[in-house]
Amino acid sequence: MLGIRGSNHERPGANAQQLARIIAAAVMAGELSLLSALAAAHLIKAHMAHNRSAPATPASSRGGEGGLLVKAKEGGEARARGEGGVGG
């Protein structure tokens, strides 16, 4: 389809270079599209329209505080002080 199948016997590595150019062009087009959507505020409007602005977890609604990692850290600090824990 792209004309870069297999190896190039005349110029070794030419097909790999062409594939790299195609991939780079696709990535650059995606980045340009994302940046233009951000600049025009289309991305924000789409997220708001599809309700993707709601907090994903209860921990995120408290400003990022909480969650399993924070609770585990707090539990470790409590055990270090001799409070709580198993058998304590």
Coordinates of N, CA and C in Angstrom, one line a residue:
M1 N 0.8 -1.2 0.0 CA 0.0 0.0 0.0 C 0.9 1.3 0.0
L2 N 1.9 1.3 0.8 CA 2.8 2.4 0.9 C 4.0 2.3 0.0
G3 N 4.2 1.2 -0.6 CA 5.3 0.9 -1.5 C 6.6 0.8 -0.7
I4 N 6.6 0.4 0.5 CA 7.8 0.2 1.3 C 7.9 -1.2 1.9
R5 N 7.3 -2.1 1.3 CA 7.3 -3.5 1.8 C 8.6 -4.2 1.5
G6 N 9.1 -4.9 2.5 CA 10.3 -5.7 2.3 C 11.6 -4.8 2.3
S7 N 12.6 -5.4 1.7 CA 13.9 -4.6 1.7 C 14.1 -4.0 0.4
N8 N 14.9 -2.9 0.4 CA 15.3 -2.2 -0.8 C 16.7 -2.7 -1.2
H9 N 16.8 -3.4 -2.4 CA 18.0 -4.0 -2.7 C 19.0 -3.0 -3.3
E10 N 18.5 -1.9 -3.9 CA 19.3 -0.9 -4.5 C 19.9 0.0 -3.4
R11 N 19.1 0.4 -2.4 CA 19.5 1.3 -1.3 C 19.1 0.7 0.0
P12 N 19.9 -0.1 0.6 CA 19.6 -0.7 1.9 C 19.2 0.3 3.0
G13 N 18.1 0.1 3.6 CA 17.6 1.0 4.7 C 16.7 2.1 4.2
A14 N 16.5 2.2 2.9 CA 15.7 3.3 2.3 C 14.2 3.1 2.7
N15 N 13.8 1.9 2.7 CA 12.4 1.6 3.1 C 12.2 1.9 4.6
A16 N 13.1 1.7 5.4 CA 13.0 2.0 6.8 C 13.0 3.5 7.0
Q17 N 13.8 4.2 6.3 CA 13.8 5.7 6.3 C 12.4 6.2 5.9
Q18 N 11.9 5.7 4.8 CA 10.6 6.1 4.3 C 9.5 5.9 5.3
L19 N 9.5 4.7 6.0 CA 8.5 4.4 7.0 C 8.7 5.3 8.2
A20 N 9.9 5.7 8.6 CA 10.1 6.6 9.7 C 9.5 8.0 9.3
R21 N 9.7 8.4 8.0 CA 9.1 9.7 7.6 C 7.6 9.7 7.7
I22 N 7.0 8.6 7.3 CA 5.5 8.4 7.3 C 5.0 8.5 8.7
I23 N 5.7 7.8 9.6 CA 5.3 7.8 11.0 C 5.5 9.2 11.6
A24 N 6.6 9.8 11.3 CA 6.8 11.2 11.9 C 5.8 12.1 11.4
A25 N 5.4 12.0 10.1 CA 4.4 12.9 9.5 C 3.1 12.7 10.2
A26 N 2.7 11.5 10.5 CA 1.4 11.2 11.2 C 1.4 11.7 12.6
V27 N 2.5 11.6 13.3 CA 2.6 12.1 14.7 C 2.6 13.6 14.7
M28 N 3.3 14.2 13.7 CA 3.2 15.7 13.7 C 1.8 16.2 13.3
A29 N 1.1 15.5 12.5 CA -0.3 15.9 12.1 C -1.2 15.8 13.4
G30 N -1.0 14.7 14.1 CA -1.8 14.6 15.4 C -1.5 15.6 16.4
E31 N -0.2 16.0 16.5 CA 0.2 17.1 17.5 C -0.4 18.4 17.0
L32 N -0.3 18.7 15.7 CA -0.9 19.9 15.2 C -2.4 20.0 15.4
S33 N -3.0 18.9 15.2 CA -4.5 18.8 15.5 C -4.8 19.1 16.9
L34 N -4.1 18.5 17.8 CA -4.3 18.6 19.3 C -4.0 20.1 19.7
L35 N -2.9 20.7 19.2 CA -2.6 22.0 19.6 C -3.7 23.0 19.0
S36 N -4.2 22.8 17.8 CA -5.2 23.7 17.3 C -6.5 23.5 18.0
A37 N -6.8 22.3 18.5 CA -8.0 22.1 19.3 C -7.9 22.8 20.6
L38 N -6.7 22.8 21.2 CA -6.5 23.5 22.5 C -6.6 25.0 22.3
A39 N -6.0 25.5 21.2 CA -6.0 26.9 21.0 C -7.4 27.5 20.7
A40 N -8.2 26.7 20.0 CA -9.6 27.1 19.7 C -10.6 26.7 20.8
A41 N -10.1 26.1 21.9 CA -10.9 25.7 23.0 C -11.9 24.6 22.6
H42 N -11.7 23.9 21.5 CA -12.6 22.8 21.1 C -12.4 21.6 22.0
L43 N -11.2 21.4 22.4 CA -11.0 20.2 23.3 C -11.7 20.4 24.6
I44 N -11.7 21.5 25.2 CA -12.3 21.8 26.5 C -13.8 21.7 26.3
K45 N -14.4 22.2 25.2 CA -15.8 22.1 25.0 C -16.2 20.7 24.8
A46 N -15.4 19.9 24.1 CA -15.8 18.5 23.9 C -15.7 17.7 25.2
H47 N -14.8 18.0 26.1 CA -14.7 17.3 27.4 C -15.9 17.7 28.2
M48 N -16.2 18.9 28.2 CA -17.4 19.4 29.0 C -18.7 18.8 28.5
A49 N -18.8 18.7 27.2 CA -20.0 18.2 26.5 C -20.2 16.7 26.9
H50 N -19.1 16.0 27.0 CA -19.2 14.5 27.2 C -19.0 14.2 28.7
N51 N -19.0 15.2 29.5 CA -18.9 15.1 31.0 C -17.6 14.4 31.4
R52 N -16.5 14.8 30.8 CA -15.3 14.2 31.2 C -14.5 15.2 32.2
S53 N -15.3 16.1 32.7 CA -14.7 17.0 33.7 C -15.0 16.6 35.1
A54 N -15.8 15.6 35.3 CA -16.2 15.1 36.6 C -15.0 14.3 37.2
P55 N -14.9 14.4 38.5 CA -13.8 13.7 39.2 C -13.9 12.2 38.9
A56 N -12.7 11.6 38.6 CA -12.7 10.1 38.3 C -12.8 9.3 39.6
T57 N -12.3 9.8 40.7 CA -12.3 9.0 42.0 C -12.7 10.0 43.1
P58 N -13.2 9.4 44.2 CA -13.5 10.3 45.4 C -12.3 11.1 45.9
A59 N -11.1 10.5 45.7 CA -9.9 11.1 46.2 C -9.6 12.4 45.4
S60 N -9.9 12.4 44.1 CA -9.6 13.6 43.3 C -10.5 14.8 43.7
S61 N -11.7 14.5 44.3 CA -12.6 15.6 44.6 C -12.2 16.3 45.9
R62 N -11.2 15.8 46.6 CA -10.6 16.4 47.8 C -9.4 17.2 47.4
G63 N -9.2 17.6 46.2 CA -8.0 18.3 45.8 C -6.8 17.5 45.7
G64 N -6.9 16.2 45.4 CA -5.8 15.3 45.3 C -5.3 14.7 46.6
E65 N -5.9 15.0 47.7 CA -5.5 14.4 48.9 C -6.3 13.1 49.1
G66 N -5.7 12.2 49.7 CA -6.4 10.9 50.0 C -6.0 9.9 49.0
G67 N -6.8 8.9 48.9 CA -6.4 7.8 48.0 C -5.6 6.7 48.8
L68 N -5.4 5.6 48.1 CA -4.7 4.5 48.7 C -3.3 4.8 49.2
L69 N -2.6 5.5 48.3 CA -1.2 5.7 48.6 C -1.0 6.7 49.8
V70 N -1.9 7.7 49.9 CA -1.8 8.6 51.1 C -2.2 7.9 52.3
K71 N -3.3 7.0 52.2 CA -3.7 6.3 53.4 C -2.7 5.3 53.9
A72 N -2.0 4.7 52.9 CA -0.9 3.7 53.3 C 0.2 4.5 54.0
K73 N 0.5 5.7 53.5 CA 1.6 6.5 54.1 C 1.2 6.9 55.5
E74 N 0.0 7.4 55.6 CA -0.5 7.8 56.9 C -0.5 6.6 57.9
G75 N -0.9 5.4 57.5 CA -0.9 4.3 58.3 C 0.5 3.9 58.7
G76 N 1.5 4.0 57.8 CA 2.9 3.8 58.2 C 3.4 4.8 59.2
E77 N 3.0 6.0 59.1 CA 3.5 7.0 60.0 C 2.9 6.8 61.4
A78 N 1.6 6.3 61.4 CA 0.9 6.0 62.7 C 1.6 4.8 63.4
R79 N 2.0 3.8 62.6 CA 2.7 2.7 63.2 C 4.1 3.1 63.7
A80 N 4.7 4.0 63.0 CA 6.0 4.5 63.5 C 5.9 5.2 64.8
R81 N 4.8 5.8 65.0 CA 4.6 6.5 66.3 C 4.0 5.6 67.4
G82 N 3.7 4.3 67.0 CA 3.2 3.4 68.0 C 1.7 3.3 68.1
E83 N 1.0 4.0 67.1 CA -0.4 4.0 67.1 C -1.0 3.0 66.1
G84 N -2.0 2.3 66.4 CA -2.7 1.4 65.5 C -1.8 0.3 65.0
G85 N -2.1 -0.2 63.8 CA -1.4 -1.3 63.3 C -1.9 -2.6 63.7
V86 N -1.3 -3.7 63.2 CA -1.7 -5.0 63.6 C -1.1 -5.4 65.0
G87 N -2.0 -5.8 65.9 CA -1.6 -6.3 67.2 C -1.1 -5.1 68.1
G88 N -1.5 -3.9 67.7 CA -1.0 -2.8 68.5 C -2.1 -1.9 68.8

